[in-house]
C-alpha cells in the first residue's frame, strides 16, 4: 500500500482494509475502520464587520462539506445580528443544533443521520410538500384566501431544508462510497436524486410566487379565466406527480407520456395567455405572473421525466454488464 495513503488514513499494523471491484473494473481499497478526522470539526473565524450573508454562506459550505462540529469564532464580542443569522441557518437546514454559546463563540453540532433520512426519502417528501404548496397556492389565489397563501409561504422553508440535506448527502457519498452502499444508491443514482431535488426546489419557488401573488390580489374580483388557470394548474401538478413516480419506479413509458403530454398542454397554455391579458384590469400582471409559474412547473415536470429516462437506461446498461 502507498505509504502516504496509509499515513493519511491512520492505518496501523494489523488493521484490515476492504477491497471492492467497481463497475468500471477498478479496485476500490478502503480502511475497514475510519478514524476520526480533524476535518469533522470546522472553525469559522469572522470579524466584527463581516456581513451576515457572508457568514451564512460559509455555514452552508461547512454543512455541505460534512462538518459534524461547526464553531463560529469572532475576534470581538459577537453582535446579536450575527448570532441571529447563525441560529437562522440552523433552522434553514436539517441537523445542526446550537450546543454552546459565549459572547464571541457559537458552536453547532450536526445531529443528522443520512441513513435515517436518505436522499430518496428527501426527494419523496419534497414532492409531497411542493404538490400541496402548488395546489393550495392556486386555491388561495383564485379564492382570495390570504391566510392560506401565508401558510404556503411558510412551507417553502421545509422544501429548502430537504434540498440542502440532499445536496449534503451527495457530497458525503462522493467522499465515502461505502455510505452510498448503506443508502442503497451509487454515485450516479445520487446525482440523479440531487438533480431531481433541485428541480423540485424550483417548483416550490414557483408555488411560493403564486402565493405571493395571492397575497397581493386578495380581495380582488377574479375574472372567469381564473377557473381555466386552476384547471391548467391541476394538469401541471398531475404531470409533475407522474414524472416523479416514473423517476422512482424507472418507468420509461410513463416518463415519455409526461413529455408527450406537455407539448399539447403548453400549446393550450399559450392560447390562454392572450385571454388573460384581454380581460384587462389591475390583475392582468398578476394573472400573467401566475400563468408563467404554471408553465414553468410543466417544464420542470418534463425535466424530471427526462432524468427518469436517463436513469432507467443506465440501469438497463448495468444489468447487461
PDB file of C-alpha atoms in Angstrom, residues 16-300:
ATOM      1  CA  UNK A  16      -7.881  -4.530   7.996  1.00  0.00           C
ATOM      2  CA  UNK A  17      -8.737  -2.938   4.683  1.00  0.00           C
ATOM      3  CA  UNK A  18     -11.644  -3.737   2.388  1.00  0.00           C
ATOM      4  CA  UNK A  19     -11.354  -4.214  -1.363  1.00  0.00           C
ATOM      5  CA  UNK A  20     -14.245  -3.985  -3.794  1.00  0.00           C
ATOM      6  CA  UNK A  21     -14.342  -4.248  -7.567  1.00  0.00           C
ATOM      7  CA  UNK A  22     -16.104  -1.240  -9.119  1.00  0.00           C
ATOM      8  CA  UNK A  23     -18.435  -1.367 -12.164  1.00  0.00           C
ATOM      9  CA  UNK A  24     -15.692   0.192 -14.310  1.00  0.00           C
ATOM     10  CA  UNK A  25     -13.265  -2.598 -13.391  1.00  0.00           C
ATOM     11  CA  UNK A  26     -11.146  -0.602 -10.958  1.00  0.00           C
ATOM     12  CA  UNK A  27     -10.418  -1.802  -7.441  1.00  0.00           C
ATOM     13  CA  UNK A  28     -11.539   0.323  -4.502  1.00  0.00           C
ATOM     14  CA  UNK A  29      -9.460  -0.075  -1.336  1.00  0.00           C
ATOM     15  CA  UNK A  30     -10.653   1.459   1.937  1.00  0.00           C
ATOM     16  CA  UNK A  31      -9.745   1.135   5.616  1.00  0.00           C
ATOM     17  CA  UNK A  32     -12.249  -1.045   7.477  1.00  0.00           C
ATOM     18  CA  UNK A  33     -12.393   1.451  10.342  1.00  0.00           C
ATOM     19  CA  UNK A  34     -12.455   5.135   9.536  1.00  0.00           C
ATOM     20  CA  UNK A  35     -10.519   7.175  12.074  1.00  0.00           C
ATOM     21  CA  UNK A  36     -11.985  10.403  13.404  1.00  0.00           C
ATOM     22  CA  UNK A  37     -10.801  13.209  11.188  1.00  0.00           C
ATOM     23  CA  UNK A  38      -9.869  16.718  12.158  1.00  0.00           C
ATOM     24  CA  UNK A  39     -11.976  17.925   9.230  1.00  0.00           C
ATOM     25  CA  UNK A  40     -15.107  16.744  11.094  1.00  0.00           C
ATOM     26  CA  UNK A  41     -14.700  19.910  13.168  1.00  0.00           C
ATOM     27  CA  UNK A  42     -14.528  23.195  11.285  1.00  0.00           C
ATOM     28  CA  UNK A  43     -13.730  26.559  12.846  1.00  0.00           C
ATOM     29  CA  UNK A  44     -15.105  29.606  11.044  1.00  0.00           C
ATOM     30  CA  UNK A  45     -13.388  32.827  12.069  1.00  0.00           C
ATOM     31  CA  UNK A  46     -15.262  36.063  11.473  1.00  0.00           C
ATOM     32  CA  UNK A  47     -14.552  39.721  12.126  1.00  0.00           C
ATOM     33  CA  UNK A  48     -16.812  42.384  13.505  1.00  0.00           C
ATOM     34  CA  UNK A  49     -17.747  43.965  10.187  1.00  0.00           C
ATOM     35  CA  UNK A  50     -18.368  40.781   8.197  1.00  0.00           C
ATOM     36  CA  UNK A  51     -21.842  40.796   6.568  1.00  0.00           C
ATOM     37  CA  UNK A  52     -24.211  38.173   7.939  1.00  0.00           C
ATOM     38  CA  UNK A  53     -24.877  36.957   4.383  1.00  0.00           C
ATOM     39  CA  UNK A  54     -21.204  36.004   4.071  1.00  0.00           C
ATOM     40  CA  UNK A  55     -21.355  34.111   7.361  1.00  0.00           C
ATOM     41  CA  UNK A  56     -24.449  32.206   6.225  1.00  0.00           C
ATOM     42  CA  UNK A  57     -22.707  31.177   3.003  1.00  0.00           C
ATOM     43  CA  UNK A  58     -19.722  29.875   4.985  1.00  0.00           C
ATOM     44  CA  UNK A  59     -22.041  27.925   7.272  1.00  0.00           C
ATOM     45  CA  UNK A  60     -23.818  26.321   4.317  1.00  0.00           C
ATOM     46  CA  UNK A  61     -20.445  25.369   2.824  1.00  0.00           C
ATOM     47  CA  UNK A  62     -19.321  23.811   6.113  1.00  0.00           C
ATOM     48  CA  UNK A  63     -22.614  21.915   6.387  1.00  0.00           C
ATOM     49  CA  UNK A  64     -22.376  20.559   2.847  1.00  0.00           C
ATOM     50  CA  UNK A  65     -18.769  19.542   3.471  1.00  0.00           C
ATOM     51  CA  UNK A  66     -19.995  17.196   6.195  1.00  0.00           C
ATOM     52  CA  UNK A  67     -18.656  19.014   9.254  1.00  0.00           C
ATOM     53  CA  UNK A  68     -20.048  17.448  12.419  1.00  0.00           C
ATOM     54  CA  UNK A  69     -18.989  20.361  14.640  1.00  0.00           C
ATOM     55  CA  UNK A  70     -19.063  23.923  13.286  1.00  0.00           C
ATOM     56  CA  UNK A  71     -17.555  26.522  15.584  1.00  0.00           C
ATOM     57  CA  UNK A  72     -18.028  30.184  14.711  1.00  0.00           C
ATOM     58  CA  UNK A  73     -15.497  32.451  16.417  1.00  0.00           C
ATOM     59  CA  UNK A  74     -15.492  36.234  16.434  1.00  0.00           C
ATOM     60  CA  UNK A  75     -12.434  38.393  17.082  1.00  0.00           C
ATOM     61  CA  UNK A  76     -14.661  40.672  19.187  1.00  0.00           C
ATOM     62  CA  UNK A  77     -17.928  40.344  21.023  1.00  0.00           C
ATOM     63  CA  UNK A  78     -20.388  38.741  18.604  1.00  0.00           C
ATOM     64  CA  UNK A  79     -23.260  41.009  17.619  1.00  0.00           C
ATOM     65  CA  UNK A  80     -26.847  39.961  18.123  1.00  0.00           C
ATOM     66  CA  UNK A  81     -27.458  40.102  14.359  1.00  0.00           C
ATOM     67  CA  UNK A  82     -24.615  37.623  13.796  1.00  0.00           C
ATOM     68  CA  UNK A  83     -25.907  35.218  16.437  1.00  0.00           C
ATOM     69  CA  UNK A  84     -29.375  35.524  14.965  1.00  0.00           C
ATOM     70  CA  UNK A  85     -28.063  34.682  11.481  1.00  0.00           C
ATOM     71  CA  UNK A  86     -26.292  31.575  12.850  1.00  0.00           C
ATOM     72  CA  UNK A  87     -29.488  30.391  14.529  1.00  0.00           C
ATOM     73  CA  UNK A  88     -31.460  31.163  11.362  1.00  0.00           C
ATOM     74  CA  UNK A  89     -29.019  28.947   9.471  1.00  0.00           C
ATOM     75  CA  UNK A  90     -29.670  26.120  11.952  1.00  0.00           C
ATOM     76  CA  UNK A  91     -33.372  26.410  11.075  1.00  0.00           C
ATOM     77  CA  UNK A  92     -32.595  26.556   7.354  1.00  0.00           C
ATOM     78  CA  UNK A  93     -31.053  23.069   7.258  1.00  0.00           C
ATOM     79  CA  UNK A  94     -31.644  19.691   8.883  1.00  0.00           C
ATOM     80  CA  UNK A  95     -29.362  18.540  11.691  1.00  0.00           C
ATOM     81  CA  UNK A  96     -27.334  21.410  13.215  1.00  0.00           C
ATOM     82  CA  UNK A  97     -28.200  22.435  16.759  1.00  0.00           C
ATOM     83  CA  UNK A  98     -26.577  25.110  18.915  1.00  0.00           C
ATOM     84  CA  UNK A  99     -24.752  23.298  21.738  1.00  0.00           C
ATOM     85  CA  UNK A 100     -22.579  26.100  23.087  1.00  0.00           C
ATOM     86  CA  UNK A 101     -22.758  29.880  23.063  1.00  0.00           C
ATOM     87  CA  UNK A 102     -20.491  32.549  24.564  1.00  0.00           C
ATOM     88  CA  UNK A 103     -20.033  36.259  23.928  1.00  0.00           C
ATOM     89  CA  UNK A 104     -17.704  35.547  21.000  1.00  0.00           C
ATOM     90  CA  UNK A 105     -18.431  31.933  20.016  1.00  0.00           C
ATOM     91  CA  UNK A 106     -21.320  29.796  18.801  1.00  0.00           C
ATOM     92  CA  UNK A 107     -20.877  26.033  18.359  1.00  0.00           C
ATOM     93  CA  UNK A 108     -23.195  23.936  16.205  1.00  0.00           C
ATOM     94  CA  UNK A 109     -23.436  20.138  16.289  1.00  0.00           C
ATOM     95  CA  UNK A 110     -24.880  18.369  13.252  1.00  0.00           C
ATOM     96  CA  UNK A 111     -27.027  15.528  14.579  1.00  0.00           C
ATOM     97  CA  UNK A 112     -28.416  14.388  11.228  1.00  0.00           C
ATOM     98  CA  UNK A 113     -28.038  10.765  10.142  1.00  0.00           C
ATOM     99  CA  UNK A 114     -28.140  10.153   6.366  1.00  0.00           C
ATOM    100  CA  UNK A 115     -29.290   6.575   6.929  1.00  0.00           C
ATOM    101  CA  UNK A 116     -32.434   7.758   8.732  1.00  0.00           C
ATOM    102  CA  UNK A 117     -33.235  10.377   6.084  1.00  0.00           C
ATOM    103  CA  UNK A 118     -31.657   9.216   2.796  1.00  0.00           C
ATOM    104  CA  UNK A 119     -31.854  11.123  -0.467  1.00  0.00           C
ATOM    105  CA  UNK A 120     -34.759   9.068  -1.787  1.00  0.00           C
ATOM    106  CA  UNK A 121     -36.885   9.900   1.229  1.00  0.00           C
ATOM    107  CA  UNK A 122     -35.897  13.573   0.996  1.00  0.00           C
ATOM    108  CA  UNK A 123     -36.969  13.800  -2.649  1.00  0.00           C
ATOM    109  CA  UNK A 124     -40.236  11.971  -1.923  1.00  0.00           C
ATOM    110  CA  UNK A 125     -41.028  14.397   0.880  1.00  0.00           C
ATOM    111  CA  UNK A 126     -40.054  17.375  -1.261  1.00  0.00           C
ATOM    112  CA  UNK A 127     -42.533  16.330  -3.917  1.00  0.00           C
ATOM    113  CA  UNK A 128     -45.354  15.874  -1.412  1.00  0.00           C
ATOM    114  CA  UNK A 129     -44.713  19.339   0.008  1.00  0.00           C
ATOM    115  CA  UNK A 130     -44.406  21.193  -3.313  1.00  0.00           C
ATOM    116  CA  UNK A 131     -47.510  19.407  -4.613  1.00  0.00           C
ATOM    117  CA  UNK A 132     -49.570  20.618  -1.662  1.00  0.00           C
ATOM    118  CA  UNK A 133     -47.967  24.086  -1.870  1.00  0.00           C
ATOM    119  CA  UNK A 134     -48.894  24.435  -5.516  1.00  0.00           C
ATOM    120  CA  UNK A 135     -52.474  23.231  -5.073  1.00  0.00           C
ATOM    121  CA  UNK A 136     -53.075  25.430  -2.024  1.00  0.00           C
ATOM    122  CA  UNK A 137     -51.413  28.448  -3.664  1.00  0.00           C
ATOM    123  CA  UNK A 138     -53.862  28.234  -6.574  1.00  0.00           C
ATOM    124  CA  UNK A 139     -56.818  27.916  -4.202  1.00  0.00           C
ATOM    125  CA  UNK A 140     -55.531  30.931  -2.279  1.00  0.00           C
ATOM    126  CA  UNK A 141     -55.137  32.929  -5.484  1.00  0.00           C
ATOM    127  CA  UNK A 142     -58.490  32.075  -7.022  1.00  0.00           C
ATOM    128  CA  UNK A 143     -60.454  32.457  -3.775  1.00  0.00           C
ATOM    129  CA  UNK A 144     -58.518  35.384  -2.309  1.00  0.00           C
ATOM    130  CA  UNK A 145     -57.515  33.409   0.812  1.00  0.00           C
ATOM    131  CA  UNK A 146     -54.649  35.399   2.343  1.00  0.00           C
ATOM    132  CA  UNK A 147     -54.197  33.073   5.337  1.00  0.00           C
ATOM    133  CA  UNK A 148     -53.782  30.034   3.100  1.00  0.00           C
ATOM    134  CA  UNK A 149     -51.283  31.962   0.989  1.00  0.00           C
ATOM    135  CA  UNK A 150     -49.223  32.747   4.107  1.00  0.00           C
ATOM    136  CA  UNK A 151     -49.290  29.076   5.069  1.00  0.00           C
ATOM    137  CA  UNK A 152     -47.888  28.158   1.637  1.00  0.00           C
ATOM    138  CA  UNK A 153     -45.056  30.652   2.074  1.00  0.00           C
ATOM    139  CA  UNK A 154     -44.099  29.092   5.406  1.00  0.00           C
ATOM    140  CA  UNK A 155     -43.881  25.625   3.859  1.00  0.00           C
ATOM    141  CA  UNK A 156     -41.205  26.697   1.384  1.00  0.00           C
ATOM    142  CA  UNK A 157     -38.602  26.524   4.149  1.00  0.00           C
ATOM    143  CA  UNK A 158     -39.350  22.812   4.612  1.00  0.00           C
ATOM    144  CA  UNK A 159     -38.560  22.254   0.942  1.00  0.00           C
ATOM    145  CA  UNK A 160     -35.284  24.156   1.265  1.00  0.00           C
ATOM    146  CA  UNK A 161     -34.252  22.108   4.314  1.00  0.00           C
ATOM    147  CA  UNK A 162     -34.791  18.847   2.466  1.00  0.00           C
ATOM    148  CA  UNK A 163     -32.968  20.176  -0.590  1.00  0.00           C
ATOM    149  CA  UNK A 164     -29.850  21.101   1.396  1.00  0.00           C
ATOM    150  CA  UNK A 165     -29.934  17.676   3.050  1.00  0.00           C
ATOM    151  CA  UNK A 166     -29.972  16.047  -0.397  1.00  0.00           C
ATOM    152  CA  UNK A 167     -27.022  18.175  -1.555  1.00  0.00           C
ATOM    153  CA  UNK A 168     -25.095  17.345   1.593  1.00  0.00           C
ATOM    154  CA  UNK A 169     -25.660  13.619   1.222  1.00  0.00           C
ATOM    155  CA  UNK A 170     -24.407  13.695  -2.362  1.00  0.00           C
ATOM    156  CA  UNK A 171     -21.203  15.368  -1.152  1.00  0.00           C
ATOM    157  CA  UNK A 172     -20.804  12.734   1.573  1.00  0.00           C
ATOM    158  CA  UNK A 173     -21.397   9.906  -0.908  1.00  0.00           C
ATOM    159  CA  UNK A 174     -18.732  11.324  -3.208  1.00  0.00           C
ATOM    160  CA  UNK A 175     -16.261  11.122  -0.303  1.00  0.00           C
ATOM    161  CA  UNK A 176     -17.430   7.769   1.094  1.00  0.00           C
ATOM    162  CA  UNK A 177     -18.560   5.123  -1.367  1.00  0.00           C
ATOM    163  CA  UNK A 178     -19.429   2.789   1.498  1.00  0.00           C
ATOM    164  CA  UNK A 179     -22.065   5.279   2.622  1.00  0.00           C
ATOM    165  CA  UNK A 180     -23.598   5.036  -0.837  1.00  0.00           C
ATOM    166  CA  UNK A 181     -23.834   1.282  -0.371  1.00  0.00           C
ATOM    167  CA  UNK A 182     -25.538   1.709   3.009  1.00  0.00           C
ATOM    168  CA  UNK A 183     -28.033   4.125   1.458  1.00  0.00           C
ATOM    169  CA  UNK A 184     -28.757   1.803  -1.446  1.00  0.00           C
ATOM    170  CA  UNK A 185     -27.561   4.157  -4.199  1.00  0.00           C
ATOM    171  CA  UNK A 186     -24.466   4.570  -6.322  1.00  0.00           C
ATOM    172  CA  UNK A 187     -22.776   7.848  -7.235  1.00  0.00           C
ATOM    173  CA  UNK A 188     -24.770   8.191 -10.461  1.00  0.00           C
ATOM    174  CA  UNK A 189     -28.055   7.491  -8.694  1.00  0.00           C
ATOM    175  CA  UNK A 190     -27.178  10.043  -6.032  1.00  0.00           C
ATOM    176  CA  UNK A 191     -26.531  12.642  -8.726  1.00  0.00           C
ATOM    177  CA  UNK A 192     -29.911  11.899 -10.334  1.00  0.00           C
ATOM    178  CA  UNK A 193     -31.624  12.369  -6.969  1.00  0.00           C
ATOM    179  CA  UNK A 194     -29.757  15.641  -6.496  1.00  0.00           C
ATOM    180  CA  UNK A 195     -30.896  16.886  -9.912  1.00  0.00           C
ATOM    181  CA  UNK A 196     -34.493  15.891  -9.159  1.00  0.00           C
ATOM    182  CA  UNK A 197     -34.310  17.655  -5.797  1.00  0.00           C
ATOM    183  CA  UNK A 198     -33.025  20.824  -7.435  1.00  0.00           C
ATOM    184  CA  UNK A 199     -35.948  20.806  -9.866  1.00  0.00           C
ATOM    185  CA  UNK A 200     -38.488  20.263  -7.068  1.00  0.00           C
ATOM    186  CA  UNK A 201     -36.916  23.104  -5.102  1.00  0.00           C
ATOM    187  CA  UNK A 202     -37.550  25.368  -8.098  1.00  0.00           C
ATOM    188  CA  UNK A 203     -41.138  24.136  -8.364  1.00  0.00           C
ATOM    189  CA  UNK A 204     -41.521  25.092  -4.704  1.00  0.00           C
ATOM    190  CA  UNK A 205     -40.185  28.571  -5.528  1.00  0.00           C
ATOM    191  CA  UNK A 206     -42.897  28.975  -8.161  1.00  0.00           C
ATOM    192  CA  UNK A 207     -45.582  27.820  -5.742  1.00  0.00           C
ATOM    193  CA  UNK A 208     -44.241  30.496  -3.417  1.00  0.00           C
ATOM    194  CA  UNK A 209     -44.521  33.083  -6.212  1.00  0.00           C
ATOM    195  CA  UNK A 210     -48.158  32.118  -6.804  1.00  0.00           C
ATOM    196  CA  UNK A 211     -48.822  32.502  -3.072  1.00  0.00           C
ATOM    197  CA  UNK A 212     -47.214  35.948  -3.127  1.00  0.00           C
ATOM    198  CA  UNK A 213     -49.477  36.932  -5.998  1.00  0.00           C
ATOM    199  CA  UNK A 214     -52.411  35.609  -3.974  1.00  0.00           C
ATOM    200  CA  UNK A 215     -51.495  37.935  -1.112  1.00  0.00           C
ATOM    201  CA  UNK A 216     -51.216  40.898  -3.455  1.00  0.00           C
ATOM    202  CA  UNK A 217     -54.519  40.133  -5.168  1.00  0.00           C
ATOM    203  CA  UNK A 218     -56.509  39.220  -2.056  1.00  0.00           C
ATOM    204  CA  UNK A 219     -59.914  40.867  -2.127  1.00  0.00           C
ATOM    205  CA  UNK A 220     -59.891  41.449  -5.887  1.00  0.00           C
ATOM    206  CA  UNK A 221     -62.690  40.074  -8.017  1.00  0.00           C
ATOM    207  CA  UNK A 222     -61.339  37.327 -10.293  1.00  0.00           C
ATOM    208  CA  UNK A 223     -62.426  37.005 -13.944  1.00  0.00           C
ATOM    209  CA  UNK A 224     -63.778  33.702 -15.378  1.00  0.00           C
ATOM    210  CA  UNK A 225     -60.360  32.908 -16.885  1.00  0.00           C
ATOM    211  CA  UNK A 226     -59.042  32.151 -13.386  1.00  0.00           C
ATOM    212  CA  UNK A 227     -61.117  28.956 -13.424  1.00  0.00           C
ATOM    213  CA  UNK A 228     -59.246  27.923 -16.571  1.00  0.00           C
ATOM    214  CA  UNK A 229     -55.974  28.698 -14.817  1.00  0.00           C
ATOM    215  CA  UNK A 230     -56.961  26.383 -11.972  1.00  0.00           C
ATOM    216  CA  UNK A 231     -57.655  23.602 -14.455  1.00  0.00           C
ATOM    217  CA  UNK A 232     -54.278  24.252 -16.099  1.00  0.00           C
ATOM    218  CA  UNK A 233     -52.680  24.150 -12.637  1.00  0.00           C
ATOM    219  CA  UNK A 234     -54.279  20.773 -11.870  1.00  0.00           C
ATOM    220  CA  UNK A 235     -52.828  19.332 -15.061  1.00  0.00           C
ATOM    221  CA  UNK A 236     -49.404  20.762 -14.223  1.00  0.00           C
ATOM    222  CA  UNK A 237     -49.196  19.176 -10.759  1.00  0.00           C
ATOM    223  CA  UNK A 238     -50.571  15.878 -12.082  1.00  0.00           C
ATOM    224  CA  UNK A 239     -47.857  15.795 -14.736  1.00  0.00           C
ATOM    225  CA  UNK A 240     -45.250  16.518 -12.088  1.00  0.00           C
ATOM    226  CA  UNK A 241     -46.651  13.689  -9.972  1.00  0.00           C
ATOM    227  CA  UNK A 242     -46.404  11.260 -12.893  1.00  0.00           C
ATOM    228  CA  UNK A 243     -42.888  12.417 -13.690  1.00  0.00           C
ATOM    229  CA  UNK A 244     -41.674  11.893 -10.112  1.00  0.00           C
ATOM    230  CA  UNK A 245     -43.320   8.474  -9.980  1.00  0.00           C
ATOM    231  CA  UNK A 246     -41.708   7.465 -13.273  1.00  0.00           C
ATOM    232  CA  UNK A 247     -38.364   8.517 -11.810  1.00  0.00           C
ATOM    233  CA  UNK A 248     -38.705   6.324  -8.732  1.00  0.00           C
ATOM    234  CA  UNK A 249     -40.045   3.243 -10.496  1.00  0.00           C
ATOM    235  CA  UNK A 250     -37.887   3.796 -13.612  1.00  0.00           C
ATOM    236  CA  UNK A 251     -40.853   3.656 -15.963  1.00  0.00           C
ATOM    237  CA  UNK A 252     -39.740   4.945 -19.368  1.00  0.00           C
ATOM    238  CA  UNK A 253     -43.242   4.668 -20.868  1.00  0.00           C
ATOM    239  CA  UNK A 254     -44.722   6.829 -18.117  1.00  0.00           C
ATOM    240  CA  UNK A 255     -41.908   9.365 -18.407  1.00  0.00           C
ATOM    241  CA  UNK A 256     -42.346   9.637 -22.182  1.00  0.00           C
ATOM    242  CA  UNK A 257     -46.094  10.084 -21.711  1.00  0.00           C
ATOM    243  CA  UNK A 258     -45.409  13.111 -19.489  1.00  0.00           C
ATOM    244  CA  UNK A 259     -43.111  14.669 -22.085  1.00  0.00           C
ATOM    245  CA  UNK A 260     -45.570  13.992 -24.906  1.00  0.00           C
ATOM    246  CA  UNK A 261     -48.497  15.417 -22.943  1.00  0.00           C
ATOM    247  CA  UNK A 262     -46.533  18.530 -22.012  1.00  0.00           C
ATOM    248  CA  UNK A 263     -46.368  19.688 -25.630  1.00  0.00           C
ATOM    249  CA  UNK A 264     -50.122  19.843 -26.094  1.00  0.00           C
ATOM    250  CA  UNK A 265     -50.671  21.301 -22.644  1.00  0.00           C
ATOM    251  CA  UNK A 266     -48.144  24.083 -23.222  1.00  0.00           C
ATOM    252  CA  UNK A 267     -49.819  24.890 -26.526  1.00  0.00           C
ATOM    253  CA  UNK A 268     -53.129  25.266 -24.711  1.00  0.00           C
ATOM    254  CA  UNK A 269     -51.426  27.485 -22.188  1.00  0.00           C
ATOM    255  CA  UNK A 270     -50.113  29.648 -24.977  1.00  0.00           C
ATOM    256  CA  UNK A 271     -53.671  30.156 -26.240  1.00  0.00           C
ATOM    257  CA  UNK A 272     -54.867  31.036 -22.743  1.00  0.00           C
ATOM    258  CA  UNK A 273     -52.232  33.737 -22.189  1.00  0.00           C
ATOM    259  CA  UNK A 274     -53.758  36.377 -24.533  1.00  0.00           C
ATOM    260  CA  UNK A 275     -57.186  35.906 -22.949  1.00  0.00           C
ATOM    261  CA  UNK A 276     -55.709  36.587 -19.519  1.00  0.00           C
ATOM    262  CA  UNK A 277     -54.368  39.898 -20.755  1.00  0.00           C
ATOM    263  CA  UNK A 278     -57.518  40.669 -22.699  1.00  0.00           C
ATOM    264  CA  UNK A 279     -59.629  40.753 -19.549  1.00  0.00           C
ATOM    265  CA  UNK A 280     -57.775  43.920 -18.518  1.00  0.00           C
ATOM    266  CA  UNK A 281     -57.875  45.394 -15.031  1.00  0.00           C
ATOM    267  CA  UNK A 282     -55.118  45.767 -12.459  1.00  0.00           C
ATOM    268  CA  UNK A 283     -54.949  41.989 -12.002  1.00  0.00           C
ATOM    269  CA  UNK A 284     -53.589  41.402 -15.514  1.00  0.00           C
ATOM    270  CA  UNK A 285     -49.936  41.417 -14.429  1.00  0.00           C
ATOM    271  CA  UNK A 286     -50.744  39.141 -11.500  1.00  0.00           C
ATOM    272  CA  UNK A 287     -52.527  36.611 -13.708  1.00  0.00           C
ATOM    273  CA  UNK A 288     -49.651  36.671 -16.194  1.00  0.00           C
ATOM    274  CA  UNK A 289     -47.130  36.027 -13.410  1.00  0.00           C
ATOM    275  CA  UNK A 290     -49.171  33.103 -12.063  1.00  0.00           C
ATOM    276  CA  UNK A 291     -49.546  31.617 -15.526  1.00  0.00           C
ATOM    277  CA  UNK A 292     -45.796  31.864 -16.045  1.00  0.00           C
ATOM    278  CA  UNK A 293     -45.250  29.811 -12.873  1.00  0.00           C
ATOM    279  CA  UNK A 294     -47.751  27.200 -14.071  1.00  0.00           C
ATOM    280  CA  UNK A 295     -45.960  26.883 -17.403  1.00  0.00           C
ATOM    281  CA  UNK A 296     -42.602  26.544 -15.708  1.00  0.00           C
ATOM    282  CA  UNK A 297     -43.992  23.809 -13.452  1.00  0.00           C
ATOM    283  CA  UNK A 298     -44.894  21.789 -16.539  1.00  0.00           C
ATOM    284  CA  UNK A 299     -41.444  22.377 -17.993  1.00  0.00           C
ATOM    285  CA  UNK A 300     -39.866  21.190 -14.752  1.00  0.00           C
TER     286      UNK A 300
END
